[in-house]
CSV table of C-alpha atoms in Angstrom, one decimal:
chain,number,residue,atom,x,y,z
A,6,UNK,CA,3.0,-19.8,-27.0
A,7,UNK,CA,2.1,-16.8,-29.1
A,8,UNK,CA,4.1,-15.1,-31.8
A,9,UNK,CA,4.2,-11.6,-30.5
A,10,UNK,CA,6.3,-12.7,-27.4
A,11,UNK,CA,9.0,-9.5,-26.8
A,12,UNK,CA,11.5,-9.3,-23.6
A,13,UNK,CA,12.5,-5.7,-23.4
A,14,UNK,CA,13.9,-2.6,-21.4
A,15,UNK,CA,12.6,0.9,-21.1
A,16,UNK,CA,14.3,4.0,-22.1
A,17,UNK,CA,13.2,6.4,-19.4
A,18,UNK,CA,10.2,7.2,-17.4
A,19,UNK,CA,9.2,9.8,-20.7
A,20,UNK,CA,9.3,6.4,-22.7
A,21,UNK,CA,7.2,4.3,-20.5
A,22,UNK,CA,3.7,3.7,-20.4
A,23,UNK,CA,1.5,3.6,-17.7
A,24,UNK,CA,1.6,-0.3,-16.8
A,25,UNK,CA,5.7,-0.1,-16.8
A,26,UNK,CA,5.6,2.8,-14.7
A,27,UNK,CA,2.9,1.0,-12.6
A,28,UNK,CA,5.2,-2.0,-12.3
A,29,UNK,CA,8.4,-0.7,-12.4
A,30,UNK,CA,7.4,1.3,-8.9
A,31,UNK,CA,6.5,-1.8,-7.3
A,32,UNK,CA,8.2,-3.3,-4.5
A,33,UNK,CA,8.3,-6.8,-2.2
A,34,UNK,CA,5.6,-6.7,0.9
A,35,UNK,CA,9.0,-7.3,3.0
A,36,UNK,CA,9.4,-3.4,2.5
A,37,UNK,CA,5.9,-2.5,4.1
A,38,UNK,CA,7.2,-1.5,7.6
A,39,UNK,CA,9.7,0.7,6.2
A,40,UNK,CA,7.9,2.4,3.4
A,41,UNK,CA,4.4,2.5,4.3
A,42,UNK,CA,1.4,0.5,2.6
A,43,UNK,CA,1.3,-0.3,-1.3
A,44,UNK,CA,0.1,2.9,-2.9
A,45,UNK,CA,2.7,4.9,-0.5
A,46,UNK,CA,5.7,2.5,-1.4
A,47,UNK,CA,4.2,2.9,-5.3
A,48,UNK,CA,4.6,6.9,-4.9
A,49,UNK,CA,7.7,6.5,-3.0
A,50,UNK,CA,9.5,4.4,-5.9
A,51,UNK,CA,7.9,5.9,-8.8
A,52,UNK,CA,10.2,9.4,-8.6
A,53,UNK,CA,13.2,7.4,-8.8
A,54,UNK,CA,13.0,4.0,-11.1
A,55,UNK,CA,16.3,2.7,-12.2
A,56,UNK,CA,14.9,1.9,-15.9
A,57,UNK,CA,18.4,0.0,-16.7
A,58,UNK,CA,17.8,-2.5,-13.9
A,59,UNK,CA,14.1,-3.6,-15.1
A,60,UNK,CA,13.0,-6.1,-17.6
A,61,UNK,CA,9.7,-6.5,-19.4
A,62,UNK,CA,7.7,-8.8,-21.2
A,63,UNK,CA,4.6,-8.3,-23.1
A,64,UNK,CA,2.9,-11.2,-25.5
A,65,UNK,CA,1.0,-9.6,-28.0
A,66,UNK,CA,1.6,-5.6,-26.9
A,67,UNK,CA,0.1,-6.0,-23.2
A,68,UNK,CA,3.0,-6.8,-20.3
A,69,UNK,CA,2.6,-9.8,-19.1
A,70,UNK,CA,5.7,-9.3,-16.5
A,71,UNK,CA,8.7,-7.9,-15.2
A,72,UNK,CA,11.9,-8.5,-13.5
A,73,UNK,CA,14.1,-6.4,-11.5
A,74,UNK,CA,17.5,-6.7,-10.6
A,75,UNK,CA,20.5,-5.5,-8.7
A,76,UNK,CA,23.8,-4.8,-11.3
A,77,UNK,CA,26.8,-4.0,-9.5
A,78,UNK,CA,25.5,-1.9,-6.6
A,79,UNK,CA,22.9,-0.5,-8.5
A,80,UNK,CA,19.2,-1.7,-7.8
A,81,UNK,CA,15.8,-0.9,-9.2
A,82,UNK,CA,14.6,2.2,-7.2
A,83,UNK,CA,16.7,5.2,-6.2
A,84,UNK,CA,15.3,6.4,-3.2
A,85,UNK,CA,15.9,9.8,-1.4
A,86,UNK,CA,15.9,11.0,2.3
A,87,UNK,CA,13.9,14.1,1.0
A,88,UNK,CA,11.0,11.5,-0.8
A,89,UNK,CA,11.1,9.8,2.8
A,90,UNK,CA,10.7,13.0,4.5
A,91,UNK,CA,8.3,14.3,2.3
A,92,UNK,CA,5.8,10.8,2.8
A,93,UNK,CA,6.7,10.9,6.3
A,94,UNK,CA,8.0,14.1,8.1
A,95,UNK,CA,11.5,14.3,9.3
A,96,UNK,CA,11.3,12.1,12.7
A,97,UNK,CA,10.0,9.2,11.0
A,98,UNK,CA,11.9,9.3,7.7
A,99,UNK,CA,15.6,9.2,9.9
A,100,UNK,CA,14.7,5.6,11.0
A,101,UNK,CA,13.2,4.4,7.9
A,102,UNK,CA,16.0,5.6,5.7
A,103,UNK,CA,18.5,3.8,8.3
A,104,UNK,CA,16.7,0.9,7.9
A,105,UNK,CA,16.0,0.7,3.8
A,106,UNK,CA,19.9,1.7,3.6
A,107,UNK,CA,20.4,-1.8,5.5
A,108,UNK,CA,18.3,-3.2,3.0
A,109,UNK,CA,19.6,-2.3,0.7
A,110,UNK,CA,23.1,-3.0,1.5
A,111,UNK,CA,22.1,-6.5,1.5
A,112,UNK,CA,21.8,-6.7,-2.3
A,113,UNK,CA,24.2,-4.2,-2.9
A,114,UNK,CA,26.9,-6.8,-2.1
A,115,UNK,CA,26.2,-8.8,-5.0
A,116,UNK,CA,27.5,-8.4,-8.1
A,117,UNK,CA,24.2,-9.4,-9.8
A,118,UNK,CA,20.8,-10.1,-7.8
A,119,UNK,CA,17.8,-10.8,-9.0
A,120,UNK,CA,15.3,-9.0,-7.3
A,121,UNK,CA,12.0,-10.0,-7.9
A,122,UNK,CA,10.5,-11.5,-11.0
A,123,UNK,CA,6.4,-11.4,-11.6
A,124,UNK,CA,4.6,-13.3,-14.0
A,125,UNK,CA,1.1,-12.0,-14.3
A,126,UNK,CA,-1.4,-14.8,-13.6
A,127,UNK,CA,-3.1,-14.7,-17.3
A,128,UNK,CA,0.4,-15.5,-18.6
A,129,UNK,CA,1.5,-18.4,-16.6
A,130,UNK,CA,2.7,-21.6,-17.8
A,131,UNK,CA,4.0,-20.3,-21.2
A,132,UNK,CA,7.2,-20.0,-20.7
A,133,UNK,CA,7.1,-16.7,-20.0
A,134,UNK,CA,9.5,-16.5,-16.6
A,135,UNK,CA,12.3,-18.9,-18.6
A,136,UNK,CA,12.8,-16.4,-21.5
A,137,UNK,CA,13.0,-13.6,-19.0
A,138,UNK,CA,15.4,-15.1,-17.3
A,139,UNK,CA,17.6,-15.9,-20.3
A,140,UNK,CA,17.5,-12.4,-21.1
A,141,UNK,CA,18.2,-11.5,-17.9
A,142,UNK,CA,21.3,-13.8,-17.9
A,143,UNK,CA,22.2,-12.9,-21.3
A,144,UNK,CA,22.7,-9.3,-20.2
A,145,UNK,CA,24.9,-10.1,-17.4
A,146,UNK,CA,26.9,-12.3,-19.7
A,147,UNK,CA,27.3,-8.8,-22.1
A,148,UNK,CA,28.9,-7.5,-18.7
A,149,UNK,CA,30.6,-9.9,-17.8
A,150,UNK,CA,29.3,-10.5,-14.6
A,151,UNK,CA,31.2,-13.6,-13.0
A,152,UNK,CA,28.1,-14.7,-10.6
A,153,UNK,CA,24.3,-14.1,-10.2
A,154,UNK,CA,22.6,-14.2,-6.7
A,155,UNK,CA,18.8,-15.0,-6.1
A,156,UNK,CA,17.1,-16.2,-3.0
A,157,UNK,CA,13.9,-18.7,-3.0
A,158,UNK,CA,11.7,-18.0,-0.1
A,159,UNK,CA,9.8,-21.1,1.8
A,160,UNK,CA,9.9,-24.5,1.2
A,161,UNK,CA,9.4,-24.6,-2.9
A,162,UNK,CA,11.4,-27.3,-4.4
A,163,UNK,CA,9.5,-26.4,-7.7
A,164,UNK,CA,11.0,-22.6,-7.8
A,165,UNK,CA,14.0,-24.2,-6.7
A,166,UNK,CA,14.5,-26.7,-9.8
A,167,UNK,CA,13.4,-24.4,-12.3
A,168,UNK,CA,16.2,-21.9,-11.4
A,169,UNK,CA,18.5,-25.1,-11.3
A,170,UNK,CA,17.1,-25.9,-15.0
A,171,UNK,CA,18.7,-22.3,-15.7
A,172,UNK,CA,22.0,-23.6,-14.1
A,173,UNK,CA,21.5,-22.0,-10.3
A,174,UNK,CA,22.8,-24.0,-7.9
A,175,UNK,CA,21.7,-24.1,-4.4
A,176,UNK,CA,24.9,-21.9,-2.4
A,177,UNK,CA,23.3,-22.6,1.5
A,178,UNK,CA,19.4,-23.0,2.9
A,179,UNK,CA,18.9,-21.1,6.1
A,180,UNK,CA,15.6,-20.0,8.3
A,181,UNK,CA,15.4,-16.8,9.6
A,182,UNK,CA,15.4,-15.4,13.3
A,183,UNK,CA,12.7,-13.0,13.2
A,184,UNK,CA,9.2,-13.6,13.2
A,185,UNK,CA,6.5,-10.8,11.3
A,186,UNK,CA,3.5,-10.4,9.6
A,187,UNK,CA,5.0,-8.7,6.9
A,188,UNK,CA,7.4,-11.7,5.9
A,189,UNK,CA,5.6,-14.3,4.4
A,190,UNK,CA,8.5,-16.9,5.5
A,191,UNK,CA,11.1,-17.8,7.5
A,192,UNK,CA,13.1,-20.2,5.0
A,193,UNK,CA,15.6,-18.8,2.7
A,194,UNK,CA,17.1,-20.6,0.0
A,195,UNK,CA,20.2,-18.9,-1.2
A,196,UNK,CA,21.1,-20.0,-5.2
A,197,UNK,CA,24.5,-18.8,-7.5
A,198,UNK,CA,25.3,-19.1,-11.4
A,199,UNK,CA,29.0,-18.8,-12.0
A,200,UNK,CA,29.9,-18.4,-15.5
C-alpha cells in the first residue's frame, strides 16, 4: 500500500474541495424516487452536508473514498422542506418530504449507523475500506457510542465476513416486502458491534 495513505474529516463546505463536496452530496440509488435523479439528489444534498458525519480517504493527495454515517440522530445531509420545494414545487415536495422523514427515521434510531462507505475502483484491494472503518470505529469509541449498526444488502457472505473481521456480528437476516427498480435487493442483513 502506499505511504501517503490519510483517513480524514472536513472542516466545512469553505474547506472542502471540489471532489469532497462532489462526494459528500452523494446519496444511495434507494433515495431516487424521493429526491429525483443523481444530479437533482447531488443539488439537493449539497446545500446541507453534515461535514462531522463524513469520512475521507485520499492515498497520495487524490480521495480514494468516503464514508458516511449516522451519530446519534444526526446523519450526513440536512435536508429542508424549502430545498424540496424549491427542486420540486410545493404539491410534490409535501409527499417527498413525508417520505425522506421516514427514511430517515429509520437510521435516526440508531445510536451509530454506518451509512454508506465507497471505495473508488482504482483503490480497491489495498486496504483502503478496513482503515476507514477503524477510523470510523475509533471515533465512536471517543464518544462512547455503546453499539454500531450497518446493514449488508443481497446475498454477500464476503461483505458479510469482512465486517465480522472488524468484530460485527450478524443481529437478524430478513427479505424485504416490496419489489422496485430502484432497490437493487430484497435481502437485508442486519450486523451490531457492542463495545
Amino acid at each position: 500500500m502506499s505511504q501517503g495513505v490519510v483517513t480524514y474529516q472536513v472542516a466545512g463546505a469553505e474547506a472542502a474541495r471540489p471532489e469532497e463536496r462532489r462526494l459528500a452530496s452523494s446519496s444511495p440509488s434507494f433515495l431516487r424516487p424521493l429526491l429525483g435523479r443523481a444530479h437533482q439528489r447531488r443539488s439537493l444534498l449539497a446545500a446541507g452536508v453534515n461535514w462531522q458525519r463524513i469520512l475521507f480517504i485520499e492515498v497520495d493527495g487524490e480521495v480514494a473514498g468516503y464514508l458516511q454515517f449516522y451519530l446519534r440522530g444526526e446523519g450526513p445531509h440536512r435536508l429542508s422542506f424549502a430545498d424540496l420545494r424549491a427542486e420540486f414545487g410545493a404539491r410534490n415536495a409535501a409527499w417527498r418530504w413525508a417520505f425522506y422523514r421516514l427514511v430517515q427515521r429509520r437510521f435516526r434510531r440508531y445510536e451509530a449507523y454506518l451509512y454508506r462507505i465507497i471505495i473508488d475502483e482504482r483503490f480497491r484491494s489495498l486496504g483502503l475500506g478496513r482503515q476507514l472503518l477503524e477510523r470510523w470505529l475509533a471515533l465512536l469509541a471517543r464518544h462512547e457510542v455503546q453499539q454500531a449498526d450497518l446493514e449488508v444488502w443481497g446475498n454477500n457472505p464476503r461483505a458479510e465476513a469482512f465486517y465480522a473481521s472488524l468484530g460485527f456480528q450478524v443481529s437478524r437476516r430478513r427479505r424485504l416486502p416490496l419489489r422496485a427498480s430502484w432497490l437493487r435487493d430484497r435481502e437485508l442483513t442486519h450486523m451490531i458491534k457492542r463495545w
